[in-house]
Coordinates of C-alpha atoms in Angstrom, one line a residue:
M172 CA 0.3 -0.2 0.1
T173 CA 1.1 3.2 -0.9
T174 CA 0.9 6.7 0.7
S175 CA 0.3 9.8 -1.2
R176 CA 2.1 13.0 -0.3
P177 CA 1.5 16.4 -1.1
S178 CA 3.2 17.7 -4.3
P179 CA 5.5 20.5 -5.0
T180 CA 2.9 22.8 -5.6
V181 CA 0.7 21.9 -2.4
K182 CA 3.8 22.2 -0.5
G183 CA 4.5 25.6 -1.9
A184 CA 0.7 26.8 -1.4
R185 CA 0.9 25.9 1.7
A186 CA 4.4 27.6 2.8
R187 CA 3.2 30.8 1.1
A188 CA 0.1 31.0 2.9
H189 CA 2.1 30.4 6.3
A190 CA 4.0 33.4 5.3
E191 CA 0.9 35.3 4.6
V192 CA -0.9 34.7 7.7
R193 CA 2.7 34.9 9.6
A194 CA 3.0 38.6 7.8
A195 CA -0.2 39.9 9.0
I196 CA 0.4 38.8 12.5
L197 CA 3.7 40.2 12.2
A198 CA 2.1 43.7 11.0
T199 CA -0.7 43.7 13.4
A200 CA 1.0 43.3 16.5
S201 CA 3.7 46.4 15.0
A202 CA 0.6 48.7 14.8
H203 CA -0.7 47.4 18.4
V204 CA 2.8 48.4 19.8
A205 CA 3.0 51.6 18.1
A206 CA -0.1 52.2 19.5
N207 CA -0.1 50.8 23.1
G208 CA 3.6 49.9 23.6
A209 CA 5.7 46.8 23.7
A210 CA 4.8 45.8 27.5
A211 CA 0.8 45.6 26.8
L212 CA 1.3 43.4 23.3
S213 CA -1.2 40.5 23.7
L214 CA -1.2 37.6 21.5
R215 CA -5.2 37.4 22.1
A216 CA -5.5 41.2 20.8
V217 CA -3.6 40.3 18.1
A218 CA -5.8 37.4 17.4
R219 CA -8.7 39.0 17.3
D220 CA -8.0 41.8 15.2
L221 CA -7.2 39.0 13.1
D222 CA -10.4 37.3 13.4
M223 CA -8.6 34.5 14.3
V224 CA -8.6 32.2 17.3
S225 CA -5.9 32.3 19.9
S226 CA -5.2 28.9 19.4
A227 CA -4.7 29.4 15.8
L228 CA -1.9 32.4 16.3
Y229 CA -0.2 29.7 18.6
R230 CA 0.8 27.6 15.7
Y231 CA 2.7 30.7 14.5
F232 CA 4.2 32.1 17.5
A233 CA 4.2 30.0 20.8
S234 CA 4.3 33.2 23.5
R235 CA 4.4 36.7 23.6
D236 CA 7.9 37.0 24.1
E237 CA 8.4 34.6 20.8
L238 CA 6.3 37.1 18.6
L239 CA 8.0 40.1 20.5
T240 CA 11.7 38.5 19.2
A241 CA 10.1 38.5 15.9
L242 CA 9.3 42.2 16.0
I243 CA 12.7 43.2 17.1
I244 CA 14.5 40.9 14.8
D245 CA 12.3 42.7 11.7
A246 CA 12.9 45.4 13.4
Y247 CA 16.9 45.2 13.3
D248 CA 17.2 43.8 10.0
S249 CA 15.1 46.8 8.4
L250 CA 17.5 49.2 10.2
G251 CA 20.4 46.9 9.1
D252 CA 19.3 47.2 5.3
H253 CA 19.0 50.8 5.7
T254 CA 22.5 51.5 7.3
D255 CA 24.1 49.1 5.1
A256 CA 22.6 50.8 2.0
A257 CA 23.8 53.9 3.0
V258 CA 27.4 52.7 3.5
D259 CA 27.2 50.7 0.2
A260 CA 26.4 54.0 -1.7
T261 CA 29.1 56.0 -0.4
I262 CA 32.3 53.5 -0.9
H263 CA 33.8 56.3 -3.2
D264 CA 33.8 59.7 -0.9
A265 CA 35.7 60.5 1.8
P266 CA 35.4 58.6 5.0
A267 CA 34.4 61.3 7.1
A268 CA 31.4 62.1 4.8
R269 CA 30.7 58.2 4.4
W270 CA 30.4 58.4 8.5
V271 CA 27.9 61.3 8.4
D272 CA 25.8 59.9 5.6
A273 CA 25.3 56.7 7.7
A274 CA 24.4 58.7 10.5
M275 CA 21.8 60.5 8.9
A276 CA 20.6 57.6 6.9
I277 CA 20.0 55.7 10.6
R278 CA 18.2 59.0 11.8
S279 CA 16.0 58.8 8.7
W280 CA 15.1 55.2 9.7
A281 CA 14.3 56.3 13.4
I282 CA 12.4 59.6 12.6
G283 CA 10.0 57.0 9.9
R284 CA 9.7 54.3 12.5
P285 CA 9.6 55.3 16.2
H286 CA 7.7 52.8 17.9
E287 CA 10.2 50.5 16.3
Y288 CA 13.2 52.5 17.6
A289 CA 11.6 52.7 21.0
L290 CA 11.4 48.6 21.1
L291 CA 15.1 48.1 20.0
Y292 CA 16.4 51.0 22.1
G293 CA 14.2 52.1 24.4
T294 CA 12.6 51.3 27.8
P295 CA 13.3 47.7 28.5
V296 CA 9.9 45.3 27.9
P297 CA 9.4 44.1 31.9
G298 CA 9.7 40.2 31.8
Y299 CA 11.2 40.0 28.3
A300 CA 15.1 38.9 27.7
A301 CA 16.1 39.0 24.2
P302 CA 17.5 35.6 23.3
D303 CA 21.0 35.3 21.3
D304 CA 18.2 34.9 18.1
T305 CA 18.5 38.9 18.1
V306 CA 22.3 39.5 18.3
A307 CA 22.8 38.9 14.5
S308 CA 20.5 41.4 13.6
G309 CA 21.0 43.5 16.5
T310 CA 24.5 44.1 15.6
R311 CA 24.4 44.8 11.4
V312 CA 24.2 48.4 12.0
S313 CA 27.2 48.6 14.4
R314 CA 28.9 46.6 12.1
A315 CA 28.0 48.7 9.1
L316 CA 29.4 51.8 10.9
V317 CA 32.6 49.6 11.5
R318 CA 33.2 49.1 7.7
I319 CA 33.6 52.8 7.5
V320 CA 36.5 52.8 9.7
R321 CA 37.7 49.6 8.4
D322 CA 37.8 50.9 4.6
A323 CA 39.2 53.8 5.8
A324 CA 42.3 52.2 7.6
A325 CA 42.7 49.8 4.4
D326 CA 42.9 53.0 2.7
G327 CA 45.2 54.9 4.6
R328 CA 42.6 57.4 5.6
L329 CA 42.4 56.9 9.4
H330 CA 44.2 58.7 11.7
D331 CA 44.7 58.0 15.4
P332 CA 42.7 60.6 17.4
A333 CA 45.1 62.0 19.7
A334 CA 42.5 63.2 22.4
T335 CA 41.8 59.9 22.8
T336 CA 43.8 57.6 25.6
I337 CA 43.6 54.6 27.2
V338 CA 43.9 54.6 31.1
S339 CA 42.5 51.4 32.1
A340 CA 44.5 48.5 31.8
P341 CA 41.3 46.2 32.0
T342 CA 40.0 48.0 29.2
A343 CA 42.5 48.0 26.8
E344 CA 42.4 44.0 27.9
S345 CA 39.0 43.5 26.8
F346 CA 39.8 45.6 23.4
V347 CA 41.9 42.5 22.3
S348 CA 39.1 40.5 21.8
L349 CA 36.7 43.4 21.0
R350 CA 39.0 44.2 18.5
T351 CA 38.9 40.6 16.6
E352 CA 34.8 40.5 16.5
I353 CA 34.1 43.8 14.8
D354 CA 37.5 42.5 12.4
L355 CA 39.7 45.7 13.1
P356 CA 43.0 43.7 14.0
T357 CA 45.6 46.5 13.3
V358 CA 43.7 49.9 14.6
S359 CA 44.8 51.0 17.9
D360 CA 43.1 51.3 21.3
A361 CA 42.6 55.0 20.9
T362 CA 40.8 54.3 17.6
V363 CA 38.4 51.5 19.6
L364 CA 37.5 53.6 22.2
A365 CA 36.8 56.5 19.9
L366 CA 34.7 54.3 17.7
L367 CA 32.7 53.0 20.8
L368 CA 32.1 56.7 21.9
A369 CA 31.0 57.8 18.7
W370 CA 28.8 54.7 18.3
T371 CA 27.0 55.5 22.0
Q372 CA 26.9 59.5 21.3
L373 CA 25.1 58.7 17.9
F374 CA 22.4 56.7 19.3
G375 CA 22.0 58.6 22.6
L376 CA 21.6 62.1 20.6
L377 CA 19.0 60.0 18.8
T378 CA 17.6 58.9 21.5
F379 CA 17.2 62.5 23.0
E380 CA 15.6 63.8 19.9
L381 CA 13.0 60.9 19.4
F382 CA 12.1 61.0 23.6
G383 CA 11.7 65.1 23.3
Q384 CA 14.3 65.3 25.6
T385 CA 15.9 68.3 23.1
R386 CA 12.8 70.0 22.9
N387 CA 12.6 73.4 23.6
F388 CA 16.4 74.3 23.4
V389 CA 17.5 72.8 20.0
H390 CA 16.4 74.7 17.4
D391 CA 16.8 72.0 14.7
D392 CA 17.3 68.8 15.3
E393 CA 18.5 67.3 11.9
L394 CA 21.4 70.0 11.8
L395 CA 22.5 69.3 15.1
F396 CA 22.3 65.6 14.5
R397 CA 24.5 66.4 11.4
D398 CA 26.9 68.5 13.1
A399 CA 27.1 65.8 15.8
A400 CA 28.0 63.3 13.3
A401 CA 30.5 65.3 11.3
T402 CA 32.1 65.8 15.0
M403 CA 32.0 62.3 15.8
A404 CA 33.7 61.4 12.3
R405 CA 36.9 64.2 13.5
N406 CA 37.1 62.5 16.5
L407 CA 37.5 59.2 15.1
G408 CA 40.1 60.1 12.9
L409 CA 38.2 59.5 9.8
A410 CA 39.9 61.9 6.8
D411 CA 37.5 64.1 5.2
R412 CA 39.2 63.9 1.6

């Protein structure tokens, strides 16, 4: 007795249907996060908006945390795609200009998707701990910025940041593995520290803007951000020509 198996066409149709439902769940969940915040995300509420029973939704996401993780990975990948495109498009430009363009691309993404930015860089969701699944996507934007520094070093257009010094031996020791992790084996400790400072300054200033901390004392947030990014590039030692 032979057992019939689904044809490739049937399997493909099922896969497409599964992907469409999953995308609809993510889109609805994202809208819920935008409206109510990540902490209030509920699978039952998402299922209700999609006219699904909760048990059907659980076939796609086993828990609220699993759904949150999928949203976080999607947001990180969207930001990573946006930043990678900016870095790729400026490959022939001066390193300092590339840094500024990448920073402005990050800002444009965040301004256009504030609730996704808040999901990634805002207040942690109570009871949620991001799993290792988020690491690869979560480091894409920082690796894109590192690529600018790496390219500048390879082209001889990266200067040692004289104003940056390492006074802590444990900090210098930690940079040994970090330098390997980000594939910058030949740069100085001062450059690694300047890169860390620039990365945190970039997201710190952007967070201040999006969460209203610069309201009433900054005339033009976009111009301030551009000037700050240019200062980061200079402090990093990125050549401007």
